[in-house]
Structures are given as structure tokens and as C-alpha cells.
Amino acid sequence: MAVRNETRVTHFILLGLYSDPGLQIIFFLLFLVMYFLAIAGNLLILVTIYADTSLHCPMYFFLSNLSFLDLSFATVTVPKYLVNFLFQRKTIFFSDCMSQMFFVHFIGGAECFHLTLMAYDRYVAICNPLRYNTIMNRQVCLLLVFCTWVGGFVHALAQSFPTIQLPFCGPNEVNHFFCDTHPLSLLACSSASTRISETADMINSGTLALSCFLVVSISYAYIISTVLKIRSSEGRKKAFSTCASHLMVVTLFYGPCVFIYMRPSVTFAADKLISVFYTIMTPWLNPVIYTLRNEKVRKAMKKLGGRKVSVLEGQLKKDFVM
């Protein structure tokens, strides 16, 4: 009771990645470029899939939802970091900090479930190709995507609620470039509350990561077994190529998250740098990975570009005649 009667923190100070001015400029420019590339790349995928009817199938519906998640994930953390650098105002209100923490885990949890869903989609497509359209019909796809968002919401509640309940009475300097559970729990006045919060975080993150990892592993075990039975090398190559992009994205996203959230509450110097991978690097790289390795998406983008050029030429001719 004595702890809770002390003055509560009304705002936090985000210390950012590094205190060195030279490194701050480098990271600011890097974040700015990657953020705009992430926005442009994911928006391009969304527009392409929406505009091209040949991409209106479950695989690309899931890809469009992944692009939306990537857009949201990057937008939750990066703009605040850029604003803090430009205006030298590194403060964030308590309510805004807790909201940012919640949405980081909401969207991050939804993306974990969604990547697992995409693995299941590839399993059905390769192991049950004749029943694929029946199993993965429109209603099922919508329901599965809805479940990933609900799963992310439940994960965010379980991850954020213990931290929100912590007594914060100072200091208020968060050793990170965004609000997250572990750096915030280190600022709590009560060490007992901190241990409870961090234990709850590990259990919640461990359950999420383990369940997703098991589903992805089982799906790919069946996929590999089925692909190896394909007699033609061309068929095996085509089947593996449809999974390679997804495996790369899963590795890029899960790897840093497992390192940050599934270990004892020990702070490493590299934690903030590793967080860059899943907050901005993955949203930027995902469109690159899927467009470079997917010929159908590349053709659809070229077709969309050609259509825009034709419309523009027609408008210019019309204006010229007038």
C-alpha cells in the first residue's frame, strides 16, 4: 500500500537505440528509408491482389492480410521513434505508452498466428490438392483470419495486463525505442510485482511460440514427406518454391521474437538492435521476399503498372484533343 501511495509516473522517456549522436543519425535515416519502403511495398501488394482477379484465392488472400499486419506493425513503433529524433521530445504519456505496448503485442501475436495459418494453407494445398478449394473456401478463410486477430487480441491482453498493473513511481526512462513489457517492468517500484509480471510474460509468450512452432513444424513435416514422393523434379521444385518464401518470413519473424521473449529476465545490450528485425526489418523484407520469389505476383504487378500507363496515356490524349 505504501508503494501505491507514492507519486505515479505520468510519462516515460524513450532513450532510443543509442546515445551517440552519429549513430542516432544513421539509425534515423535507416528507419526512415525502411519505413517508407515497408509502406510502399506492402501497399503495392495489397493493391495488386485487390486489382488482379487471378490472385483472388486463399494463398493471396492470406498474403494480403500479412501485408496489412506488416503495415500496422511498423506504424505502431517507427513513427514515434522518428518524431522523437526530429523534435528531440523523447517523452511519451503513460496511456500512450501502454497503448503502444498493447498494439505491439496485439499485431505481433496476430502475425504469429497468421504465419501459422499460412503454413496450414500450404499443407492443404500440397497434401490435399484435390480438396483444397473445398477445405479452404471463402467462409473458412475469413473465419481463420478472424481467429488470428482474436488470438492476437487475447495474447495482447494476457501480455500487457500484468505490466499495466505494475506500480510505477520512478525512474521513468525506458531503455528502448518503443514501450515493451520487459523494459517497462524493470521500472516498477515493487520487485515482487516485477517478477510476477515477467513470469506471466514468459508463460504467455512461451505458450504462443510453442503452439505456433508445433503447428508449423507438423505442417512442413507432412509437406516435405509429400513433396519427396513427387516423381518429377520440376514438380518437386515448384512445390518447394511455394513454401520457401513462407519459411524465410517465419524465420525472420520468429527468430528475434523467441530471443527477446522466451528467456529469463536478463537484459542484453543487443536486445534493442534485435527488436529492429521484427518491428521494421521484417515488414520491409516480406514484400521483397514474396515478390522476388513469386512469378505470379510479379506478373500481376507488371500488368497493373501497364494498366496505369495506358489509363494515363488515354487521359493525356483526351486532354490534348480538348
PDB file of C-alpha atoms in Angstrom:
ATOM      1  CA  MET A   1       0.000   0.000   0.000  1.00  0.00           C
ATOM      2  CA  ALA A   2       2.864   2.347   0.761  1.00  0.00           C
ATOM      3  CA  VAL A   3       4.251   1.854  -2.726  1.00  0.00           C
ATOM      4  CA  ARG A   4       0.954   2.667  -4.434  1.00  0.00           C
ATOM      5  CA  ASN A   5       0.532   5.875  -2.391  1.00  0.00           C
ATOM      6  CA  GLU A   6       3.707   7.334  -3.915  1.00  0.00           C
ATOM      7  CA  THR A   7       3.554   9.686  -6.896  1.00  0.00           C
ATOM      8  CA  ARG A   8       2.765   7.714 -10.034  1.00  0.00           C
ATOM      9  CA  VAL A   9       4.644   8.244 -13.268  1.00  0.00           C
ATOM     10  CA  THR A  10       2.612  10.291 -15.773  1.00  0.00           C
ATOM     11  CA  HIS A  11       5.016   9.904 -18.704  1.00  0.00           C
ATOM     12  CA  PHE A  12       8.062   7.923 -19.802  1.00  0.00           C
ATOM     13  CA  ILE A  13      11.236   8.878 -21.640  1.00  0.00           C
ATOM     14  CA  LEU A  14      12.207   6.608 -24.530  1.00  0.00           C
ATOM     15  CA  LEU A  15      16.000   6.523 -24.646  1.00  0.00           C
ATOM     16  CA  GLY A  16      16.105   5.156 -28.195  1.00  0.00           C
ATOM     17  CA  LEU A  17      18.695   2.817 -29.663  1.00  0.00           C
ATOM     18  CA  TYR A  18      21.972   4.583 -28.911  1.00  0.00           C
ATOM     19  CA  SER A  19      23.005   7.784 -27.178  1.00  0.00           C
ATOM     20  CA  ASP A  20      25.812   8.517 -29.655  1.00  0.00           C
ATOM     21  CA  PRO A  21      24.648  11.386 -31.963  1.00  0.00           C
ATOM     22  CA  GLY A  22      26.365   9.902 -35.016  1.00  0.00           C
ATOM     23  CA  LEU A  23      24.685   6.518 -34.573  1.00  0.00           C
ATOM     24  CA  GLN A  24      21.354   8.233 -33.904  1.00  0.00           C
ATOM     25  CA  ILE A  25      21.503   9.970 -37.294  1.00  0.00           C
ATOM     26  CA  ILE A  26      22.410   6.718 -39.040  1.00  0.00           C
ATOM     27  CA  PHE A  27      19.534   4.827 -37.419  1.00  0.00           C
ATOM     28  CA  PHE A  28      17.114   7.676 -38.088  1.00  0.00           C
ATOM     29  CA  LEU A  29      17.908   7.618 -41.813  1.00  0.00           C
ATOM     30  CA  LEU A  30      17.833   3.816 -41.866  1.00  0.00           C
ATOM     31  CA  PHE A  31      14.461   3.673 -40.123  1.00  0.00           C
ATOM     32  CA  LEU A  32      13.041   6.404 -42.358  1.00  0.00           C
ATOM     33  CA  VAL A  33      14.056   4.634 -45.581  1.00  0.00           C
ATOM     34  CA  MET A  34      12.951   1.182 -44.395  1.00  0.00           C
ATOM     35  CA  TYR A  35       9.628   2.521 -43.126  1.00  0.00           C
ATOM     36  CA  PHE A  36       8.754   4.155 -46.434  1.00  0.00           C
ATOM     37  CA  LEU A  37       9.868   1.029 -48.312  1.00  0.00           C
ATOM     38  CA  ALA A  38       7.723  -1.110 -45.996  1.00  0.00           C
ATOM     39  CA  ILE A  39       4.708   1.154 -46.572  1.00  0.00           C
ATOM     40  CA  ALA A  40       5.220   1.256 -50.336  1.00  0.00           C
ATOM     41  CA  GLY A  41       5.928  -2.481 -50.693  1.00  0.00           C
ATOM     42  CA  ASN A  42       3.005  -3.684 -48.605  1.00  0.00           C
ATOM     43  CA  LEU A  43       0.574  -1.203 -50.153  1.00  0.00           C
ATOM     44  CA  LEU A  44       1.693  -2.375 -53.610  1.00  0.00           C
ATOM     45  CA  ILE A  45       0.948  -5.993 -52.676  1.00  0.00           C
ATOM     46  CA  LEU A  46      -2.470  -5.036 -51.280  1.00  0.00           C
ATOM     47  CA  VAL A  47      -3.413  -3.042 -54.384  1.00  0.00           C
ATOM     48  CA  THR A  48      -2.080  -5.721 -56.761  1.00  0.00           C
ATOM     49  CA  ILE A  49      -4.004  -8.551 -55.091  1.00  0.00           C
ATOM     50  CA  TYR A  50      -7.177  -6.457 -54.962  1.00  0.00           C
ATOM     51  CA  ALA A  51      -6.932  -5.370 -58.616  1.00  0.00           C
ATOM     52  CA  ASP A  52      -5.980  -8.711 -60.194  1.00  0.00           C
ATOM     53  CA  THR A  53      -8.817 -11.260 -60.102  1.00  0.00           C
ATOM     54  CA  SER A  54      -6.398 -14.130 -60.826  1.00  0.00           C
ATOM     55  CA  LEU A  55      -4.978 -13.557 -57.323  1.00  0.00           C
ATOM     56  CA  HIS A  56      -8.363 -13.867 -55.608  1.00  0.00           C
ATOM     57  CA  CYS A  57      -7.594 -17.198 -53.963  1.00  0.00           C
ATOM     58  CA  PRO A  58      -6.795 -18.249 -50.367  1.00  0.00           C
ATOM     59  CA  MET A  59      -2.998 -18.071 -50.694  1.00  0.00           C
ATOM     60  CA  TYR A  60      -3.022 -14.441 -51.829  1.00  0.00           C
ATOM     61  CA  PHE A  61      -5.859 -13.506 -49.514  1.00  0.00           C
ATOM     62  CA  PHE A  62      -3.616 -14.602 -46.638  1.00  0.00           C
ATOM     63  CA  LEU A  63      -0.686 -12.738 -48.188  1.00  0.00           C
ATOM     64  CA  SER A  64      -2.743  -9.521 -48.343  1.00  0.00           C
ATOM     65  CA  ASN A  65      -3.654  -9.889 -44.676  1.00  0.00           C
ATOM     66  CA  LEU A  66       0.036 -10.426 -43.841  1.00  0.00           C
ATOM     67  CA  SER A  67       0.868  -7.202 -45.701  1.00  0.00           C
ATOM     68  CA  PHE A  68      -1.773  -5.340 -43.694  1.00  0.00           C
ATOM     69  CA  LEU A  69      -0.325  -6.731 -40.462  1.00  0.00           C
ATOM     70  CA  ASP A  70       3.181  -5.676 -41.509  1.00  0.00           C
ATOM     71  CA  LEU A  71       1.955  -2.175 -42.307  1.00  0.00           C
ATOM     72  CA  SER A  72       0.292  -1.931 -38.917  1.00  0.00           C
ATOM     73  CA  PHE A  73       3.243  -3.398 -37.014  1.00  0.00           C
ATOM     74  CA  ALA A  74       5.743  -0.948 -38.463  1.00  0.00           C
ATOM     75  CA  THR A  75       3.378   2.001 -37.947  1.00  0.00           C
ATOM     76  CA  VAL A  76       2.887   1.240 -34.242  1.00  0.00           C
ATOM     77  CA  THR A  77       6.577   1.743 -33.389  1.00  0.00           C
ATOM     78  CA  VAL A  78       8.559   3.527 -36.113  1.00  0.00           C
ATOM     79  CA  PRO A  79       6.773   6.925 -36.453  1.00  0.00           C
ATOM     80  CA  LYS A  80       7.120   7.646 -32.731  1.00  0.00           C
ATOM     81  CA  TYR A  81      10.844   6.894 -32.919  1.00  0.00           C
ATOM     82  CA  LEU A  82      11.239   9.221 -35.916  1.00  0.00           C
ATOM     83  CA  VAL A  83       9.263  12.025 -34.230  1.00  0.00           C
ATOM     84  CA  ASN A  84      11.342  11.701 -31.065  1.00  0.00           C
ATOM     85  CA  PHE A  85      14.515  12.136 -33.081  1.00  0.00           C
ATOM     86  CA  LEU A  86      13.286  15.103 -35.134  1.00  0.00           C
ATOM     87  CA  PHE A  87      11.853  17.131 -32.285  1.00  0.00           C
ATOM     88  CA  GLN A  88      14.131  15.859 -29.503  1.00  0.00           C
ATOM     89  CA  ARG A  89      10.988  15.109 -27.470  1.00  0.00           C
ATOM     90  CA  LYS A  90      11.598  11.623 -26.227  1.00  0.00           C
ATOM     91  CA  THR A  91       8.639  11.633 -23.832  1.00  0.00           C
ATOM     92  CA  ILE A  92       5.526   9.516 -24.204  1.00  0.00           C
ATOM     93  CA  PHE A  93       2.467   9.772 -21.976  1.00  0.00           C
ATOM     94  CA  PHE A  94       1.699   6.837 -19.703  1.00  0.00           C
ATOM     95  CA  SER A  95      -1.552   5.999 -21.524  1.00  0.00           C
ATOM     96  CA  ASP A  96       0.129   6.265 -24.947  1.00  0.00           C
ATOM     97  CA  CYS A  97       2.978   4.032 -23.779  1.00  0.00           C
ATOM     98  CA  MET A  98       0.589   1.348 -22.543  1.00  0.00           C
ATOM     99  CA  SER A  99      -1.431   1.602 -25.756  1.00  0.00           C
ATOM    100  CA  GLN A 100       1.704   1.191 -27.852  1.00  0.00           C
ATOM    101  CA  MET A 101       2.755  -1.847 -25.802  1.00  0.00           C
ATOM    102  CA  PHE A 102      -0.702  -3.394 -26.226  1.00  0.00           C
ATOM    103  CA  PHE A 103      -0.812  -2.901 -30.004  1.00  0.00           C
ATOM    104  CA  VAL A 104       2.748  -4.206 -30.450  1.00  0.00           C
ATOM    105  CA  HIS A 105       1.657  -7.490 -28.884  1.00  0.00           C
ATOM    106  CA  PHE A 106      -1.791  -7.417 -30.497  1.00  0.00           C
ATOM    107  CA  ILE A 107      -0.432  -7.130 -34.037  1.00  0.00           C
ATOM    108  CA  GLY A 108       2.659  -9.231 -33.275  1.00  0.00           C
ATOM    109  CA  GLY A 109       0.533 -12.026 -31.812  1.00  0.00           C
ATOM    110  CA  ALA A 110      -1.877 -11.868 -34.755  1.00  0.00           C
ATOM    111  CA  GLU A 111       1.088 -12.136 -37.142  1.00  0.00           C
ATOM    112  CA  CYS A 112       2.414 -15.194 -35.282  1.00  0.00           C
ATOM    113  CA  PHE A 113      -0.952 -16.910 -35.649  1.00  0.00           C
ATOM    114  CA  HIS A 114      -1.265 -15.746 -39.250  1.00  0.00           C
ATOM    115  CA  LEU A 115       2.109 -17.186 -40.268  1.00  0.00           C
ATOM    116  CA  THR A 116       0.979 -20.456 -38.690  1.00  0.00           C
ATOM    117  CA  LEU A 117      -2.251 -20.253 -40.683  1.00  0.00           C
ATOM    118  CA  MET A 118      -0.249 -19.767 -43.882  1.00  0.00           C
ATOM    119  CA  ALA A 119       1.740 -22.924 -43.091  1.00  0.00           C
ATOM    120  CA  TYR A 120      -1.535 -24.840 -42.713  1.00  0.00           C
ATOM    121  CA  ASP A 121      -2.741 -23.389 -46.030  1.00  0.00           C
ATOM    122  CA  ARG A 122       0.410 -24.689 -47.780  1.00  0.00           C
ATOM    123  CA  TYR A 123      -0.124 -28.089 -46.129  1.00  0.00           C
ATOM    124  CA  VAL A 124      -3.669 -28.353 -47.516  1.00  0.00           C
ATOM    125  CA  ALA A 125      -2.582 -27.115 -50.966  1.00  0.00           C
ATOM    126  CA  ILE A 126       0.255 -29.641 -51.308  1.00  0.00           C
ATOM    127  CA  CYS A 127      -1.025 -32.629 -49.331  1.00  0.00           C
ATOM    128  CA  ASN A 128      -4.722 -32.383 -50.309  1.00  0.00           C
ATOM    129  CA  PRO A 129      -4.720 -30.549 -53.675  1.00  0.00           C
ATOM    130  CA  LEU A 130      -7.985 -32.091 -54.928  1.00  0.00           C
ATOM    131  CA  ARG A 131      -9.881 -31.000 -51.810  1.00  0.00           C
ATOM    132  CA  TYR A 132      -8.106 -27.641 -51.430  1.00  0.00           C
ATOM    133  CA  ASN A 133     -10.913 -25.449 -52.804  1.00  0.00           C
ATOM    134  CA  THR A 134     -13.472 -27.304 -50.712  1.00  0.00           C
ATOM    135  CA  ILE A 135     -11.491 -27.132 -47.467  1.00  0.00           C
ATOM    136  CA  MET A 136     -10.223 -23.575 -47.893  1.00  0.00           C
ATOM    137  CA  ASN A 137     -13.439 -21.985 -49.110  1.00  0.00           C
ATOM    138  CA  ARG A 138     -14.171 -18.280 -48.651  1.00  0.00           C
ATOM    139  CA  GLN A 139     -16.096 -18.687 -45.385  1.00  0.00           C
ATOM    140  CA  VAL A 140     -13.353 -20.826 -43.841  1.00  0.00           C
ATOM    141  CA  CYS A 141     -10.626 -18.383 -44.898  1.00  0.00           C
ATOM    142  CA  LEU A 142     -12.490 -15.425 -43.398  1.00  0.00           C
ATOM    143  CA  LEU A 143     -13.118 -17.351 -40.189  1.00  0.00           C
ATOM    144  CA  LEU A 144      -9.460 -18.405 -39.889  1.00  0.00           C
ATOM    145  CA  VAL A 145      -8.188 -14.850 -40.426  1.00  0.00           C
ATOM    146  CA  PHE A 146     -10.703 -13.566 -37.884  1.00  0.00           C
ATOM    147  CA  CYS A 147      -9.415 -16.153 -35.408  1.00  0.00           C
ATOM    148  CA  THR A 148      -5.819 -14.932 -35.886  1.00  0.00           C
ATOM    149  CA  TRP A 149      -6.911 -11.399 -34.964  1.00  0.00           C
ATOM    150  CA  VAL A 150      -8.850 -12.666 -31.944  1.00  0.00           C
ATOM    151  CA  GLY A 151      -5.827 -14.741 -30.912  1.00  0.00           C
ATOM    152  CA  GLY A 152      -3.611 -11.665 -31.173  1.00  0.00           C
ATOM    153  CA  PHE A 153      -6.047  -9.662 -29.075  1.00  0.00           C
ATOM    154  CA  VAL A 154      -6.163 -12.310 -26.333  1.00  0.00           C
ATOM    155  CA  HIS A 155      -2.357 -12.575 -26.387  1.00  0.00           C
ATOM    156  CA  ALA A 156      -2.027  -8.777 -26.062  1.00  0.00           C
ATOM    157  CA  LEU A 157      -4.394  -8.713 -23.096  1.00  0.00           C
ATOM    158  CA  ALA A 158      -2.522 -11.512 -21.321  1.00  0.00           C
ATOM    159  CA  GLN A 159       0.866  -9.950 -22.121  1.00  0.00           C
ATOM    160  CA  SER A 160       0.038  -6.332 -21.309  1.00  0.00           C
ATOM    161  CA  PHE A 161      -2.323  -6.559 -18.329  1.00  0.00           C
ATOM    162  CA  PRO A 162       0.344  -7.621 -15.755  1.00  0.00           C
ATOM    163  CA  THR A 163       2.602  -4.751 -16.881  1.00  0.00           C
ATOM    164  CA  ILE A 164      -0.197  -2.165 -16.780  1.00  0.00           C
ATOM    165  CA  GLN A 165      -0.927  -3.187 -13.184  1.00  0.00           C
ATOM    166  CA  LEU A 166       2.678  -2.565 -12.054  1.00  0.00           C
ATOM    167  CA  PRO A 167       3.295   0.371  -9.655  1.00  0.00           C
ATOM    168  CA  PHE A 168       5.399   2.982 -11.482  1.00  0.00           C
ATOM    169  CA  CYS A 169       6.735   5.744  -9.239  1.00  0.00           C
ATOM    170  CA  GLY A 170      10.087   6.483 -10.884  1.00  0.00           C
ATOM    171  CA  PRO A 171      12.522   6.372 -12.590  1.00  0.00           C
ATOM    172  CA  ASN A 172      10.742   6.795 -15.915  1.00  0.00           C
ATOM    173  CA  GLU A 173      13.498   6.266 -18.512  1.00  0.00           C
ATOM    174  CA  VAL A 174      12.664   3.310 -20.786  1.00  0.00           C
ATOM    175  CA  ASN A 175      15.820   1.769 -22.226  1.00  0.00           C
ATOM    176  CA  HIS A 176      14.239   1.091 -25.612  1.00  0.00           C
ATOM    177  CA  PHE A 177      12.898   2.880 -28.691  1.00  0.00           C
ATOM    178  CA  PHE A 178       9.309   1.752 -28.004  1.00  0.00           C
ATOM    179  CA  CYS A 179       7.284   0.666 -24.987  1.00  0.00           C
ATOM    180  CA  ASP A 180       7.524  -3.049 -24.281  1.00  0.00           C
ATOM    181  CA  THR A 181       6.815  -5.306 -21.319  1.00  0.00           C
ATOM    182  CA  HIS A 182      10.353  -6.171 -20.224  1.00  0.00           C
ATOM    183  CA  PRO A 183      11.951  -2.671 -20.219  1.00  0.00           C
ATOM    184  CA  LEU A 184       8.840  -1.285 -18.532  1.00  0.00           C
ATOM    185  CA  SER A 185       8.749  -3.962 -15.839  1.00  0.00           C
ATOM    186  CA  LEU A 186      12.316  -3.012 -14.873  1.00  0.00           C
ATOM    187  CA  LEU A 187      10.990   0.421 -13.834  1.00  0.00           C
ATOM    188  CA  ALA A 188       8.379  -0.919 -11.403  1.00  0.00           C
ATOM    189  CA  CYS A 189       8.698   0.090  -7.751  1.00  0.00           C
ATOM    190  CA  SER A 190       7.982  -3.420  -6.460  1.00  0.00           C
ATOM    191  CA  SER A 191      10.441  -6.203  -7.299  1.00  0.00           C
ATOM    192  CA  ALA A 192       7.843  -8.841  -6.370  1.00  0.00           C
ATOM    193  CA  SER A 193       5.378  -7.379  -8.873  1.00  0.00           C
ATOM    194  CA  THR A 194       8.115  -7.284 -11.492  1.00  0.00           C
ATOM    195  CA  ARG A 195       8.861 -10.997 -11.045  1.00  0.00           C
ATOM    196  CA  ILE A 196       5.167 -11.870 -11.336  1.00  0.00           C
ATOM    197  CA  SER A 197       4.812  -9.760 -14.478  1.00  0.00           C
ATOM    198  CA  GLU A 198       7.891 -11.223 -16.155  1.00  0.00           C
ATOM    199  CA  THR A 199       6.871 -14.788 -15.260  1.00  0.00           C
ATOM    200  CA  ALA A 200       3.424 -14.182 -16.773  1.00  0.00           C
ATOM    201  CA  ASP A 201       5.078 -12.739 -19.901  1.00  0.00           C
ATOM    202  CA  MET A 202       7.314 -15.784 -20.327  1.00  0.00           C
ATOM    203  CA  ILE A 203       4.443 -18.235 -19.865  1.00  0.00           C
ATOM    204  CA  ASN A 204       2.217 -16.348 -22.297  1.00  0.00           C
ATOM    205  CA  SER A 205       4.934 -15.880 -24.934  1.00  0.00           C
ATOM    206  CA  GLY A 206       6.140 -19.461 -24.467  1.00  0.00           C
ATOM    207  CA  THR A 207       2.661 -20.881 -24.985  1.00  0.00           C
ATOM    208  CA  LEU A 208       2.131 -18.787 -28.111  1.00  0.00           C
ATOM    209  CA  ALA A 209       5.530 -19.572 -29.624  1.00  0.00           C
ATOM    210  CA  LEU A 210       5.412 -23.290 -28.772  1.00  0.00           C
ATOM    211  CA  SER A 211       1.904 -23.820 -30.154  1.00  0.00           C
ATOM    212  CA  CYS A 212       2.695 -21.942 -33.386  1.00  0.00           C
ATOM    213  CA  PHE A 213       6.032 -23.734 -33.767  1.00  0.00           C
ATOM    214  CA  LEU A 214       4.385 -27.148 -33.355  1.00  0.00           C
ATOM    215  CA  VAL A 215       1.727 -26.439 -35.979  1.00  0.00           C
ATOM    216  CA  VAL A 216       4.294 -25.053 -38.444  1.00  0.00           C
ATOM    217  CA  SER A 217       6.661 -27.998 -37.836  1.00  0.00           C
ATOM    218  CA  ILE A 218       3.924 -30.625 -38.248  1.00  0.00           C
ATOM    219  CA  SER A 219       2.623 -28.903 -41.393  1.00  0.00           C
ATOM    220  CA  TYR A 220       6.049 -28.851 -43.005  1.00  0.00           C
ATOM    221  CA  ALA A 221       6.820 -32.412 -41.940  1.00  0.00           C
ATOM    222  CA  TYR A 222       3.782 -33.545 -43.955  1.00  0.00           C
ATOM    223  CA  ILE A 223       4.654 -31.150 -46.791  1.00  0.00           C
ATOM    224  CA  ILE A 224       8.219 -32.430 -47.117  1.00  0.00           C
ATOM    225  CA  SER A 225       7.040 -36.038 -46.948  1.00  0.00           C
ATOM    226  CA  THR A 226       4.511 -35.406 -49.722  1.00  0.00           C
ATOM    227  CA  VAL A 227       6.885 -33.423 -51.940  1.00  0.00           C
ATOM    228  CA  LEU A 228       9.577 -36.122 -51.765  1.00  0.00           C
ATOM    229  CA  LYS A 229       7.049 -38.579 -53.206  1.00  0.00           C
ATOM    230  CA  ILE A 230       6.593 -36.446 -56.327  1.00  0.00           C
ATOM    231  CA  ARG A 231       8.379 -38.177 -59.170  1.00  0.00           C
ATOM    232  CA  SER A 232       9.191 -35.226 -61.432  1.00  0.00           C
ATOM    233  CA  SER A 233      11.973 -32.884 -60.339  1.00  0.00           C
ATOM    234  CA  GLU A 234      10.023 -29.961 -61.822  1.00  0.00           C
ATOM    235  CA  GLY A 235       7.052 -30.787 -59.639  1.00  0.00           C
ATOM    236  CA  ARG A 236       9.201 -31.016 -56.519  1.00  0.00           C
ATOM    237  CA  LYS A 237      10.886 -27.719 -57.355  1.00  0.00           C
ATOM    238  CA  LYS A 238       7.555 -25.969 -57.863  1.00  0.00           C
ATOM    239  CA  ALA A 239       6.155 -27.346 -54.595  1.00  0.00           C
ATOM    240  CA  PHE A 240       9.214 -26.316 -52.592  1.00  0.00           C
ATOM    241  CA  SER A 241       9.291 -22.850 -54.168  1.00  0.00           C
ATOM    242  CA  THR A 242       5.761 -22.120 -52.909  1.00  0.00           C
ATOM    243  CA  CYS A 243       6.952 -22.829 -49.342  1.00  0.00           C
ATOM    244  CA  ALA A 244      10.413 -21.238 -49.442  1.00  0.00           C
ATOM    245  CA  SER A 245       9.125 -17.649 -49.127  1.00  0.00           C
ATOM    246  CA  HIS A 246       6.957 -18.525 -46.160  1.00  0.00           C
ATOM    247  CA  LEU A 247       9.796 -20.346 -44.398  1.00  0.00           C
ATOM    248  CA  MET A 248      12.077 -17.324 -44.842  1.00  0.00           C
ATOM    249  CA  VAL A 249       9.439 -14.989 -43.389  1.00  0.00           C
ATOM    250  CA  VAL A 250       8.760 -17.326 -40.453  1.00  0.00           C
ATOM    251  CA  THR A 251      12.481 -17.499 -39.642  1.00  0.00           C
ATOM    252  CA  LEU A 252      12.912 -13.717 -39.837  1.00  0.00           C
ATOM    253  CA  PHE A 253       9.929 -13.077 -37.577  1.00  0.00           C
ATOM    254  CA  TYR A 254      10.098 -15.929 -35.068  1.00  0.00           C
ATOM    255  CA  GLY A 255      13.855 -15.885 -34.509  1.00  0.00           C
ATOM    256  CA  PRO A 256      14.169 -12.411 -32.914  1.00  0.00           C
ATOM    257  CA  CYS A 257      10.857 -12.801 -31.051  1.00  0.00           C
ATOM    258  CA  VAL A 258      11.968 -16.071 -29.449  1.00  0.00           C
ATOM    259  CA  PHE A 259      15.285 -14.493 -28.404  1.00  0.00           C
ATOM    260  CA  ILE A 260      13.580 -11.471 -26.814  1.00  0.00           C
ATOM    261  CA  TYR A 261      10.545 -13.001 -25.122  1.00  0.00           C
ATOM    262  CA  MET A 262      11.363 -16.660 -24.404  1.00  0.00           C
ATOM    263  CA  ARG A 263      14.239 -16.373 -21.979  1.00  0.00           C
ATOM    264  CA  PRO A 264      14.794 -15.383 -18.356  1.00  0.00           C
ATOM    265  CA  SER A 265      14.513 -11.685 -17.485  1.00  0.00           C
ATOM    266  CA  VAL A 266      18.081 -10.783 -18.363  1.00  0.00           C
ATOM    267  CA  THR A 267      18.813  -7.642 -20.346  1.00  0.00           C
ATOM    268  CA  PHE A 268      21.367  -7.904 -23.138  1.00  0.00           C
ATOM    269  CA  ALA A 269      22.950  -4.976 -24.945  1.00  0.00           C
ATOM    270  CA  ALA A 270      21.760  -6.389 -28.278  1.00  0.00           C
ATOM    271  CA  ASP A 271      18.081  -6.583 -27.288  1.00  0.00           C
ATOM    272  CA  LYS A 272      17.133  -3.230 -28.790  1.00  0.00           C
ATOM    273  CA  LEU A 273      19.009  -3.933 -32.009  1.00  0.00           C
ATOM    274  CA  ILE A 274      17.404  -7.370 -32.354  1.00  0.00           C
ATOM    275  CA  SER A 275      13.981  -5.754 -31.843  1.00  0.00           C
ATOM    276  CA  VAL A 276      14.635  -3.783 -35.030  1.00  0.00           C
ATOM    277  CA  PHE A 277      14.373  -7.029 -37.017  1.00  0.00           C
ATOM    278  CA  TYR A 278      10.754  -7.833 -36.191  1.00  0.00           C
ATOM    279  CA  THR A 279       9.494  -4.239 -35.897  1.00  0.00           C
ATOM    280  CA  ILE A 280      10.818  -2.804 -39.178  1.00  0.00           C
ATOM    281  CA  MET A 281      13.141  -5.236 -40.999  1.00  0.00           C
ATOM    282  CA  THR A 282      10.523  -7.976 -41.394  1.00  0.00           C
ATOM    283  CA  PRO A 283       7.735  -5.608 -42.608  1.00  0.00           C
ATOM    284  CA  TRP A 284      10.212  -4.225 -45.138  1.00  0.00           C
ATOM    285  CA  LEU A 285      11.609  -7.579 -46.298  1.00  0.00           C
ATOM    286  CA  ASN A 286       8.330  -9.522 -46.547  1.00  0.00           C
ATOM    287  CA  PRO A 287       7.128  -7.755 -49.742  1.00  0.00           C
ATOM    288  CA  VAL A 288      10.598  -8.193 -51.268  1.00  0.00           C
ATOM    289  CA  ILE A 289      10.683 -11.910 -50.453  1.00  0.00           C
ATOM    290  CA  TYR A 290       7.204 -12.609 -51.789  1.00  0.00           C
ATOM    291  CA  THR A 291       7.550 -10.543 -54.968  1.00  0.00           C
ATOM    292  CA  LEU A 292      11.035 -11.756 -55.910  1.00  0.00           C
ATOM    293  CA  ARG A 293      10.149 -15.415 -55.413  1.00  0.00           C
ATOM    294  CA  ASN A 294       6.575 -15.340 -56.737  1.00  0.00           C
ATOM    295  CA  GLU A 295       6.299 -15.105 -60.511  1.00  0.00           C
ATOM    296  CA  LYS A 296       2.519 -14.729 -60.435  1.00  0.00           C
ATOM    297  CA  VAL A 297       2.698 -11.672 -58.183  1.00  0.00           C
ATOM    298  CA  ARG A 298       5.447 -10.126 -60.358  1.00  0.00           C
ATOM    299  CA  LYS A 299       3.344 -10.574 -63.487  1.00  0.00           C
ATOM    300  CA  ALA A 300       0.303  -9.095 -61.774  1.00  0.00           C
ATOM    301  CA  MET A 301       2.360  -6.067 -60.707  1.00  0.00           C
ATOM    302  CA  LYS A 302       3.642  -5.574 -64.275  1.00  0.00           C
ATOM    303  CA  LYS A 303       0.093  -5.869 -65.588  1.00  0.00           C
ATOM    304  CA  LEU A 304      -1.102  -3.325 -63.016  1.00  0.00           C
ATOM    305  CA  GLY A 305       1.728  -0.962 -63.997  1.00  0.00           C
ATOM    306  CA  GLY A 306       0.874  -1.355 -67.688  1.00  0.00           C
ATOM    307  CA  ARG A 307      -2.798  -0.680 -66.994  1.00  0.00           C
ATOM    308  CA  LYS A 308      -1.933   2.537 -65.138  1.00  0.00           C
ATOM    309  CA  VAL A 309       0.315   3.680 -68.019  1.00  0.00           C
ATOM    310  CA  SER A 310      -2.479   3.001 -70.537  1.00  0.00           C
ATOM    311  CA  VAL A 311      -5.001   4.966 -68.482  1.00  0.00           C
ATOM    312  CA  LEU A 312      -2.541   7.846 -68.126  1.00  0.00           C
ATOM    313  CA  GLU A 313      -1.799   7.896 -71.883  1.00  0.00           C
ATOM    314  CA  GLY A 314      -5.531   7.863 -72.660  1.00  0.00           C
ATOM    315  CA  GLN A 315      -6.129  10.772 -70.293  1.00  0.00           C
ATOM    316  CA  LEU A 316      -3.234  12.763 -71.823  1.00  0.00           C
ATOM    317  CA  LYS A 317      -4.587  12.207 -75.355  1.00  0.00           C
ATOM    318  CA  LYS A 318      -8.054  13.281 -74.239  1.00  0.00           C
ATOM    319  CA  ASP A 319      -6.665  16.446 -72.636  1.00  0.00           C
ATOM    320  CA  PHE A 320      -4.599  17.186 -75.743  1.00  0.00           C
ATOM    321  CA  VAL A 321      -7.607  16.883 -78.068  1.00  0.00           C
ATOM    322  CA  MET A 322      -9.671  19.124 -75.810  1.00  0.00           C
TER     323      MET A 322
END
